Amino acid sequence: MSPHVLILGGTAEARRLAAALAARPGVRVTTSLAGRVTRPGALEGDVRIGGFGGAGGLAAWLRAERVDALVDATHPFAERITANAARAAADTGVPAVVLRRPGWRPGDRDRWHPVPSLSAAAGLLPDLGRRVFLTTGRLGLAAFARLTELHFVVRSVEAPEPPLPPDTRVLLARGPFTVPDEKALLREHRIDVLVTKDSGGGATSAKLTAARDLALPVVVVRRPPLPEGVSAVPDVPGVLEWLSGP
């Protein structure tokens, strides 16, 4: 019977991993998407859309579909999915690994303000600037809704979910972005402070370079920790090596 690999996807790394596995003879690969993005990119192999119903539902699916390995390649901030995947893998005995791109690291000229949450980021903003470039995604913006005296420019792939701050301009765009374009955007909107999650990777890192060059402060929301006992690899080759075994 062909080995069956389940990828919990949604990231560029998940797409690259699915393509690499689908090209291997005799390997069945299924990528599961939560369905939060209505127009996901093309994927090789089988695709499943929607949640599993928590750790128990995922465990049942792993058993029913005879999954041999589970790769959590979700966004670094998909904390609940990662916890459910770890629990389901432990309950079923299915080997599991997290594919997590390395986080960003500040340089000497960066003016970073690390915080543990979106609410903590909101608490800092009145002391850092009045015009905010918010690039934390379309979910969780309620944390900033009380900041009625600040102007927000919110960028996301799809329209953000309310509630939003009352003075908000929404920009719909998908990376990668260039440093010149990010500088132009920051200047055009007269941005005082950037807010971002530490998602890592190169597709959206240009905004950090642009903020550094313009000497702007950056509020960086730190990643949630991985569940205890969960191992992670930084890239697709690392997952392929893990799947090959010792």
XYZ file of N, CA and C in Angstrom:
738
model
N 0.850 -1.196 0.000
C 0.000 0.000 0.000
C 0.886 1.246 0.000
N 0.484 2.260 -0.775
C 1.274 3.485 -0.881
C 1.250 4.254 0.429
N 2.383 4.811 0.844
C 2.376 5.641 2.051
C 1.525 6.882 1.841
N 0.811 7.281 2.876
C -0.107 8.420 2.812
C 0.392 9.497 3.770
N 0.686 10.671 3.218
C 1.153 11.803 4.011
C 0.068 12.868 4.026
N -0.332 13.304 5.216
C -1.277 14.413 5.357
C -0.506 15.677 5.702
N -0.722 16.716 4.900
C -0.121 18.026 5.151
C -1.227 18.971 5.607
N -1.058 19.563 6.759
C -1.939 20.649 7.172
C -1.344 21.914 6.579
N -2.015 22.445 5.562
C -1.376 23.443 4.716
C -1.870 24.856 4.907
N -1.608 25.659 3.874
C -1.966 27.062 3.881
C -0.783 27.979 3.656
N 0.441 27.442 3.727
C 1.638 28.256 3.534
C 2.312 27.906 2.206
N 3.225 28.756 1.796
C 3.993 28.477 0.578
C 4.816 27.207 0.741
N 5.323 26.976 1.953
C 6.095 25.761 2.205
C 5.233 24.518 2.038
N 3.961 24.586 2.437
C 3.051 23.453 2.271
C 2.866 23.129 0.796
N 2.739 24.141 -0.043
C 2.581 23.910 -1.483
C 3.826 23.268 -2.067
N 5.002 23.748 -1.651
C 6.244 23.173 -2.167
C 6.416 21.729 -1.705
N 6.033 21.446 -0.471
C 6.139 20.084 0.044
C 5.181 19.158 -0.696
N 3.954 19.605 -0.921
C 2.988 18.779 -1.651
C 3.498 18.449 -3.042
N 4.097 19.422 -3.721
C 4.629 19.181 -5.065
C 5.774 18.179 -5.023
N 6.649 18.312 -4.023
C 7.787 17.398 -3.918
C 7.327 15.975 -3.645
N 6.322 15.809 -2.794
C 5.841 14.475 -2.461
C 5.029 13.873 -3.600
N 4.219 14.698 -4.263
C 3.411 14.194 -5.374
C 4.278 13.686 -6.513
N 5.497 14.217 -6.618
C 6.407 13.789 -7.688
C 7.089 12.471 -7.363
N 6.932 11.984 -6.139
C 7.560 10.729 -5.748
C 6.639 9.555 -6.086
N 7.118 8.583 -6.847
C 6.268 7.442 -7.199
C 5.788 6.695 -5.955
N 4.512 6.362 -5.956
C 3.965 5.541 -4.888
C 3.595 6.271 -3.621
N 3.699 7.602 -3.608
C 3.354 8.375 -2.417
C 2.005 9.049 -2.638
N 1.105 8.891 -1.686
C -0.171 9.606 -1.705
C -0.054 10.797 -0.773
N -0.368 11.976 -1.272
C -0.284 13.177 -0.450
C -1.632 13.886 -0.451
N -2.082 14.249 0.729
C -3.307 15.027 0.890
C -2.968 16.298 1.641
N -3.378 17.439 1.106
C -3.203 18.714 1.795
C -4.561 19.179 2.303
N -4.631 19.481 3.586
C -5.861 19.968 4.194
C -5.754 21.470 4.418
N -6.759 22.196 3.945
C -6.829 23.642 4.121
C -8.014 23.978 5.014
N -7.818 24.931 5.910
C -8.878 25.278 6.850
C -10.047 25.970 6.174
N -9.805 26.565 4.996
C -10.870 27.239 4.276
C -10.999 28.707 4.578
N -10.007 29.280 5.287
C -10.092 30.707 5.629
C -9.805 31.606 4.436
N -9.040 31.100 3.468
C -8.778 31.853 2.244
C -9.651 31.265 1.148
N -10.426 32.109 0.484
C -11.397 31.612 -0.486
C -10.769 31.259 -1.826
N -9.565 31.765 -2.098
C -8.913 31.468 -3.378
C -7.498 30.949 -3.124
N -7.371 29.737 -2.588
C -6.029 29.199 -2.317
C -5.276 28.920 -3.599
N -3.939 28.913 -3.494
C -3.113 28.604 -4.654
C -3.248 27.138 -5.051
N -2.803 26.842 -6.268
C -2.895 25.473 -6.780
C -2.027 24.538 -5.950
N -2.513 23.305 -5.788
C -1.811 22.313 -4.984
C -1.730 20.997 -5.727
N -0.593 20.309 -5.586
C -0.429 18.976 -6.156
C -1.018 17.945 -5.190
N -1.495 16.844 -5.735
C -2.066 15.788 -4.914
C -3.507 16.068 -4.548
N -4.015 15.332 -3.546
C -5.391 15.509 -3.092
C -5.488 16.740 -2.200
N -6.673 17.383 -2.224
C -6.903 18.576 -1.412
C -8.193 18.395 -0.627
N -8.129 18.722 0.655
C -9.299 18.667 1.531
C -9.531 20.059 2.099
N -10.788 20.526 2.064
C -11.119 21.863 2.542
C -12.003 21.753 3.779
N -11.654 22.508 4.827
C -12.482 22.556 6.028
C -11.820 21.923 7.230
N -12.352 22.231 8.400
C -11.794 21.712 9.634
C -12.148 20.258 9.870
N -11.525 19.684 10.886
C -11.753 18.280 11.238
C -12.684 18.128 12.435
N -12.935 19.211 13.153
C -13.719 19.104 14.373
C -12.860 18.836 15.589
N -11.709 19.487 15.657
C -10.834 19.349 16.805
C -9.917 18.150 16.709
N -9.184 17.914 17.800
C -8.193 16.838 17.812
C -8.841 15.474 17.609
N -10.017 15.277 18.200
C -10.689 13.994 18.047
C -11.099 13.713 16.620
N -11.617 14.738 15.930
C -12.000 14.568 14.534
C -10.804 14.298 13.649
N -9.706 14.978 13.914
C -8.493 14.741 13.134
C -7.964 13.331 13.384
N -7.986 12.888 14.626
C -7.527 11.538 14.931
C -8.362 10.496 14.197
N -9.678 10.714 14.153
C -10.549 9.783 13.433
C -10.222 9.764 11.950
N -9.924 10.924 11.393
C -9.587 11.009 9.965
C -8.262 10.309 9.686
N -7.296 10.495 10.560
C -6.003 9.833 10.392
C -6.172 8.316 10.344
N -7.032 7.807 11.225
C -7.261 6.361 11.248
C -8.018 5.903 9.998
N -9.090 6.638 9.668
C -9.941 6.218 8.557
C -9.202 6.246 7.222
N -8.340 7.235 7.057
C -7.627 7.396 5.783
C -6.256 6.731 5.799
N -5.956 6.024 6.860
C -4.697 5.277 6.979
C -3.480 6.181 6.689
N -3.429 7.264 7.415
C -2.330 8.224 7.253
C -1.079 7.677 7.937
N 0.050 7.739 7.225
C 1.312 7.222 7.741
C 2.195 8.301 8.366
N 1.974 9.552 7.980
C 2.778 10.651 8.530
C 1.981 11.944 8.421
N 2.127 12.795 9.419
C 1.414 14.070 9.487
C 2.431 15.204 9.521
N 2.266 16.169 8.618
C 3.139 17.343 8.586
C 2.285 18.585 8.812
N 2.532 19.268 9.905
C 1.838 20.521 10.205
C 2.616 21.658 9.548
N 2.128 22.102 8.387
C 2.770 23.205 7.667
C 1.862 24.425 7.656
N 1.143 24.630 8.766
C 0.267 25.784 8.880
C 1.079 27.030 9.236
N 0.392 28.157 9.277
C 1.026 29.424 9.626
C 1.574 29.350 11.050
N 2.708 30.005 11.332
C 3.280 29.944 12.688
C 2.332 30.403 13.788
N 1.262 31.134 13.432
C 0.324 31.608 14.436
C -0.970 30.798 14.479
N -1.008 29.671 13.781
C -2.187 28.789 13.825
C -2.084 27.895 15.061
N -2.127 28.522 16.223
C -1.812 27.846 17.488
C -2.778 26.704 17.782
N -4.070 26.923 17.558
C -5.049 25.891 17.887
C -4.894 24.664 16.994
N -4.671 24.898 15.693
C -4.506 23.778 14.769
C -3.275 22.964 15.142
N -2.194 23.646 15.467
C -0.968 22.945 15.841
C -1.163 22.116 17.100
N -1.889 22.659 18.078
C -2.154 21.904 19.300
C -3.012 20.677 19.005
N -4.045 20.845 18.173
C -4.908 19.714 17.824
C -4.138 18.645 17.052
N -3.254 19.077 16.162
C -2.469 18.120 15.382
C -1.551 17.313 16.297
N -0.924 17.978 17.251
C -0.035 17.275 18.176
C -0.808 16.259 19.004
N -1.999 16.635 19.445
C -2.805 15.730 20.269
C -3.291 14.537 19.441
N -3.743 14.799 18.216
C -4.231 13.716 17.362
C -3.116 12.745 17.010
N -1.926 13.283 16.730
C -0.795 12.416 16.406
C -0.432 11.539 17.597
N -0.448 12.122 18.799
C -0.123 11.343 19.994
C -1.169 10.269 20.252
N -2.428 10.601 20.009
C -3.507 9.645 20.277
C -3.507 8.477 19.291
N -3.056 8.719 18.076
C -3.104 7.677 17.043
C -1.769 6.987 16.816
N -0.693 7.574 17.328
C 0.634 7.019 17.063
C 1.176 7.349 15.695
N 0.539 8.284 14.983
C 1.030 8.682 13.661
C 2.231 9.619 13.846
N 3.355 9.340 13.228
C 4.509 10.246 13.326
C 4.155 11.635 12.794
N 4.601 12.667 13.495
C 4.242 14.030 13.111
C 5.432 14.955 13.280
N 5.444 15.989 12.458
C 6.482 17.009 12.535
C 5.864 18.341 12.130
N 6.411 19.423 12.627
C 5.968 20.769 12.260
C 6.979 21.366 11.287
N 6.495 21.856 10.161
C 7.322 22.595 9.205
C 7.140 24.074 9.506
N 8.159 24.686 10.065
C 8.051 26.066 10.520
C 9.251 26.864 10.051
N 8.993 27.808 9.137
C 10.084 28.662 8.657
C 10.685 29.456 9.815
N 11.995 29.728 9.772
C 12.622 30.492 10.861
C 11.997 31.876 11.001
N 11.955 32.347 12.224
C 11.432 33.683 12.477
C 12.426 34.760 12.067
N 11.921 35.988 12.020
C 12.791 37.123 11.692
C 13.655 37.489 12.896
N 14.811 38.104 12.613
C 15.710 38.569 13.668
C 16.063 40.025 13.406
N 16.038 40.868 14.432
C 16.338 42.285 14.227
C 17.819 42.528 13.986
N 18.108 43.541 13.182
C 19.472 43.986 12.959
C 19.804 45.176 13.845
N 21.020 45.682 13.706
C 21.489 46.751 14.584
C 20.658 48.027 14.447
N 20.152 48.298 13.246
C 19.422 49.561 13.026
C 17.913 49.407 13.171
N 17.444 48.212 13.501
C 16.006 48.002 13.661
C 15.525 48.555 14.994
N 14.328 49.116 14.980
C 13.696 49.645 16.196
C 12.482 48.770 16.523
N 12.759 47.560 16.946
C 11.689 46.592 17.187
C 11.184 46.672 18.627
N 9.890 46.422 18.767
C 9.237 46.329 20.068
C 8.505 44.985 20.115
N 9.146 43.929 20.611
C 8.496 42.609 20.659
C 7.374 42.593 21.703
N 6.251 41.957 21.336
C 5.114 41.833 22.251
C 4.545 40.423 22.135
N 3.821 39.957 23.154
C 3.313 38.586 23.130
C 1.974 38.409 22.442
N 1.270 39.502 22.114
C -0.082 39.364 21.587
C -0.504 40.608 20.825
N -1.617 40.490 20.089
C -2.170 41.648 19.385
C -2.658 42.701 20.374
N -3.242 42.283 21.478
C -3.708 43.259 22.465
C -2.544 44.029 23.069
N -1.420 43.356 23.286
C -0.231 44.045 23.792
C 0.305 45.027 22.749
N 0.236 44.645 21.476
C 0.649 45.559 20.410
C -0.219 46.806 20.422
N -1.521 46.625 20.561
C -2.440 47.767 20.593
C -2.119 48.693 21.755
N -1.721 48.120 22.891
C -1.410 48.934 24.052
C -0.205 49.833 23.857
N 0.736 49.433 22.983
C 1.936 50.232 22.742
C 1.720 51.379 21.756
N 0.785 51.213 20.855
C 0.710 52.108 19.699
C 0.546 53.590 20.030
N -0.290 53.986 20.977
C -0.435 55.426 21.226
C 0.865 56.120 21.577
N 1.842 55.395 22.108
C 3.128 55.993 22.467
C 4.133 55.977 21.320
N 3.799 55.304 20.218
C 4.760 55.147 19.127
C 4.403 55.932 17.873
N 3.141 56.241 17.664
C 2.774 56.968 16.458
C 1.274 57.083 16.317
N 0.867 57.905 15.341
C -0.568 58.137 15.120
C -1.074 57.479 13.836
N -0.139 57.139 12.934
C -0.533 56.523 11.659
C 0.140 55.154 11.582
N -0.678 54.108 11.555
C -0.214 52.741 11.770
C -0.408 51.911 10.505
N 0.654 51.212 10.103
C 0.564 50.215 9.032
C 0.415 48.860 9.702
N -0.767 48.257 9.576
C -1.108 47.032 10.291
C -1.110 45.859 9.313
N -0.184 44.913 9.518
C -0.024 43.788 8.586
C -0.068 42.460 9.335
N -1.051 42.325 10.222
C -1.169 41.128 11.043
C -2.214 40.147 10.512
N -2.720 40.369 9.287
C -3.728 39.488 8.726
C -5.127 40.020 8.954
N -6.107 39.289 8.443
C -7.477 39.795 8.472
C -8.244 39.404 9.722
N -7.650 38.569 10.572
C -8.326 38.143 11.794
C -7.719 38.834 13.009
N -8.511 39.029 14.033
C -8.003 39.557 15.290
C -7.864 41.059 15.359
N -8.421 41.791 14.391
C -8.255 43.240 14.393
C -9.128 43.927 15.439
N -10.016 43.176 16.076
C -10.803 43.748 17.165
C -9.916 44.275 18.284
N -8.703 43.735 18.395
C -7.782 44.199 19.433
C -7.439 45.674 19.273
N -7.593 46.204 18.057
C -7.226 47.593 17.784
C -8.444 48.504 17.660
N -9.640 47.947 17.766
C -10.856 48.705 17.474
C -11.078 49.864 18.440
N -10.539 49.772 19.641
C -10.746 50.835 20.634
C -9.860 52.048 20.403
N -8.900 51.941 19.484
C -7.947 53.036 19.263
C -8.543 54.037 18.281
N -9.463 54.811 18.763
C -10.250 55.693 17.905
C -9.481 56.918 17.426
N -8.358 57.239 18.069
C -7.625 58.448 17.695
C -6.490 58.167 16.712
N -6.299 56.898 16.344
C -5.224 56.539 15.425
C -5.794 56.232 14.046
N -4.972 56.476 13.025
C -5.333 56.117 11.652
C -4.606 54.826 11.291
N -5.348 53.850 10.750
C -4.788 52.559 10.399
C -4.853 52.327 8.893
N -3.751 51.822 8.366
C -3.735 51.250 7.020
C -3.567 49.751 7.219
N -4.573 48.978 6.860
C -4.591 47.534 7.081
C -4.394 46.830 5.746
N -3.367 45.980 5.685
C -3.143 45.202 4.454
C -3.353 43.724 4.742
N -4.147 43.078 3.874
C -4.375 41.642 4.003
C -4.737 41.085 2.637
N -4.661 39.759 2.525
C -4.965 39.104 1.250
C -6.445 39.228 0.936
N -7.293 39.088 1.935
C -8.735 39.213 1.768
C -9.275 40.216 2.779
N -10.500 40.654 2.561
C -11.086 41.692 3.403
C -11.064 41.280 4.871
N -10.600 42.155 5.756
C -10.535 41.815 7.181
C -11.917 41.712 7.798
N -11.988 40.925 8.879
C -13.250 40.735 9.569
C -13.452 41.821 10.619
N -14.664 42.369 10.708
C -14.943 43.369 11.747
C -14.989 42.724 13.121
N -14.869 43.559 14.181
C -14.797 45.013 14.152
C -13.397 45.521 13.821
N -13.352 46.690 13.176
C -12.098 47.348 12.829
C -12.021 48.689 13.550
N -10.821 49.248 13.650
C -10.736 50.616 14.155
C -11.562 51.543 13.267
N -12.169 52.571 13.829
C -13.062 53.422 13.035
C -12.376 54.169 11.899
N -11.108 54.527 12.072
C -10.363 55.251 11.031
C -9.403 54.276 10.360
N -9.903 53.518 9.404
C -9.125 52.454 8.778
C -9.250 52.515 7.264
N -8.114 52.361 6.585
C -8.096 52.161 5.138
C -7.574 50.755 4.873
N -8.278 49.986 4.062
C -7.920 48.599 3.785
C -7.258 48.499 2.414
N -6.106 47.814 2.381
C -5.407 47.516 1.141
C -5.405 46.004 0.955
N -5.976 45.515 -0.138
C -5.988 44.085 -0.422
C -4.827 43.769 -1.357
N -3.896 42.945 -0.888
C -2.705 42.624 -1.678
C -2.083 41.348 -1.150
N -1.400 40.643 -2.035
C -0.703 39.416 -1.674
C 0.776 39.571 -2.031
N 1.669 39.153 -1.117
C 3.100 39.228 -1.376
C 3.525 38.251 -2.435
N 4.801 38.272 -2.830
C 5.886 39.041 -2.205
C 5.881 40.516 -2.599
N 6.444 41.337 -1.709
C 6.551 42.772 -1.918
C 8.027 43.157 -1.991
N 8.328 44.244 -2.697
C 9.707 44.708 -2.822
C 9.975 45.837 -1.826
N 11.239 46.030 -1.498
C 11.601 47.103 -0.580
C 11.234 48.475 -1.148
N 11.520 48.773 -2.436
C 11.106 50.083 -2.968
C 9.605 50.313 -2.881
N 8.814 49.281 -3.173
C 7.362 49.438 -3.097
C 6.906 49.671 -1.659
N 7.529 48.967 -0.715
C 7.142 49.143 0.680
C 7.532 50.531 1.186
N 8.689 51.021 0.776
C 9.076 52.379 1.155
C 8.088 53.397 0.600
N 7.708 53.203 -0.659
C 6.763 54.128 -1.288
C 5.430 54.109 -0.553
N 4.975 52.934 -0.140
C 3.707 52.829 0.580
C 3.797 53.541 1.931
N 4.874 53.311 2.654
C 5.036 53.944 3.964
C 5.072 55.463 3.844
N 5.733 55.941 2.809
C 5.799 57.403 2.601
C 4.447 57.958 2.163
N 3.791 57.261 1.233
C 2.513 57.742 0.705
C 1.474 57.902 1.810
N 1.447 56.946 2.734
C 0.448 56.974 3.801
C 0.968 57.633 5.075
N 2.184 58.184 5.010
C 2.790 58.916 6.130
C 2.749 58.075 7.414
N 3.217 56.828 7.279
C 3.169 55.872 8.382
C 4.198 56.224 9.446
N 3.767 56.133 10.720
C 4.649 56.376 11.863
C 5.171 55.085 12.481
N 4.386 54.005 12.374
C 4.740 52.764 13.067
C 4.141 51.579 12.314
N 4.909 50.500 12.239
C 4.482 49.265 11.586
C 4.176 48.222 12.655
N 3.098 47.452 12.434
C 2.756 46.329 13.315
C 2.695 45.068 12.461
N 3.396 44.024 12.897
C 3.419 42.777 12.143
C 3.552 41.602 13.092
N 3.176 40.430 12.600
C 3.465 39.187 13.304
C 4.787 38.632 12.798
N 5.479 37.904 13.650
C 6.736 37.274 13.247
C 6.426 35.998 12.449
N 5.936 36.195 11.219
C 5.596 35.040 10.378
C 6.824 34.447 9.712
N 7.924 35.212 9.627
C 9.139 34.706 8.997
C 9.001 34.633 7.491
N 10.058 34.180 6.835
C 10.043 34.033 5.385
C 10.337 35.328 4.657
N 10.515 35.202 3.340
C 10.901 36.357 2.547
C 9.767 37.070 1.849
N 8.573 36.452 1.761
C 7.496 37.029 0.958
C 7.041 38.381 1.487
N 7.103 38.588 2.794
C 6.619 39.845 3.368
C 7.663 40.545 4.222
N 8.927 40.152 4.102
C 9.966 40.745 4.949
C 10.444 42.110 4.455
N 10.101 42.474 3.219
C 10.567 43.753 2.676
C 10.082 44.929 3.512
N 8.910 44.805 4.127
C 8.388 45.903 4.950
C 9.312 46.192 6.132
N 9.988 45.153 6.650
C 10.903 45.350 7.769
C 12.133 46.136 7.327
N 12.644 45.799 6.144
C 13.781 46.547 5.608
C 13.393 47.993 5.338
N 12.198 48.187 4.769
C 11.727 49.543 4.492
C 11.580 50.338 5.781
N 11.028 49.732 6.813
C 10.882 50.431 8.092
C 12.244 50.779 8.688
N 13.211 49.849 8.558
C 14.559 50.123 9.056
C 15.172 51.308 8.326
N 15.048 51.314 6.994
C 15.653 52.401 6.208
C 15.020 53.747 6.519
N 13.732 53.729 6.900
C 13.034 54.976 7.213
C 13.029 55.274 8.713
N 13.746 54.444 9.492
C 13.881 54.631 10.946
C 12.540 54.622 11.657
N 11.637 53.740 11.218
C 10.325 53.629 11.844
C 10.330 52.522 12.901
N 9.609 52.722 13.993
C 9.467 51.636 14.970
C 8.586 50.526 14.424
N 8.866 49.298 14.843
C 8.109 48.122 14.407
C 7.683 47.344 15.641
N 6.387 47.143 15.781
C 5.856 46.297 16.849
C 5.720 44.886 16.282
N 6.449 43.946 16.859
C 6.500 42.572 16.353
C 5.833 41.638 17.353
N 4.749 40.998 16.913
C 4.066 40.026 17.770
C 4.827 38.704 17.699
N 5.291 38.242 18.844
C 6.063 37.006 18.907
C 5.189 35.786 18.612
N 5.816 34.723 18.124
C 5.106 33.485 17.832
C 4.700 32.770 19.121
N 3.569 32.078 19.077
C 3.250 31.215 20.223
C 4.205 30.026 20.256
N 4.507 29.511 21.432
C 5.415 28.360 21.513
C 4.766 27.100 20.959
N 5.591 26.175 20.492
C 5.092 24.886 20.036
C 4.651 24.053 21.242
N 3.690 23.144 21.054
C 3.309 22.254 22.158
C 4.502 21.449 22.657
N 4.472 21.103 23.903
C 5.569 20.360 24.503
C 5.770 19.024 23.777
N 7.024 18.723 23.488
C 7.360 17.460 22.834
C 7.240 17.456 21.335
N 6.792 18.561 20.735
C 6.635 18.635 19.277
C 7.949 19.075 18.652
N 8.394 18.379 17.623
C 9.625 18.748 16.929
C 9.296 19.548 15.677
N 10.235 20.399 15.274
C 10.028 21.252 14.104
C 11.258 21.212 13.213
N 11.022 21.373 11.914
C 12.091 21.519 10.932
C 11.852 22.814 10.170
N 12.915 23.452 9.636
C 12.757 24.799 9.094
C 12.369 24.884 7.626
N 12.432 23.750 6.902
C 12.215 23.856 5.459
C 11.762 22.523 4.878
N 11.421 22.557 3.574
C 10.933 21.358 2.887
C 11.983 20.252 2.865
N 13.259 20.530 2.541
C 14.251 19.458 2.590
C 14.321 18.783 3.956
N 14.121 19.546 5.022
C 14.127 18.958 6.352
C 12.984 17.978 6.553
N 11.803 18.301 6.002
C 10.673 17.377 6.100
C 10.937 16.122 5.279
N 11.475 16.297 4.088
C 11.755 15.127 3.236
C 12.767 14.212 3.911
N 13.751 14.786 4.576
C 14.731 13.983 5.302
C 14.067 13.263 6.469
N 13.168 13.970 7.170
C 12.447 13.358 8.295
C 11.577 12.196 7.815
N 10.923 12.368 6.675
C 10.068 11.307 6.140
C 10.873 10.094 5.708
N 12.107 10.320 5.314
C 12.952 9.209 4.864
C 13.418 8.340 6.028
N 13.331 8.908 7.253
C 13.701 8.125 8.425
C 15.195 8.120 8.654
N 15.605 7.456 9.756
C 17.028 7.431 10.104
C 17.847 6.627 9.090
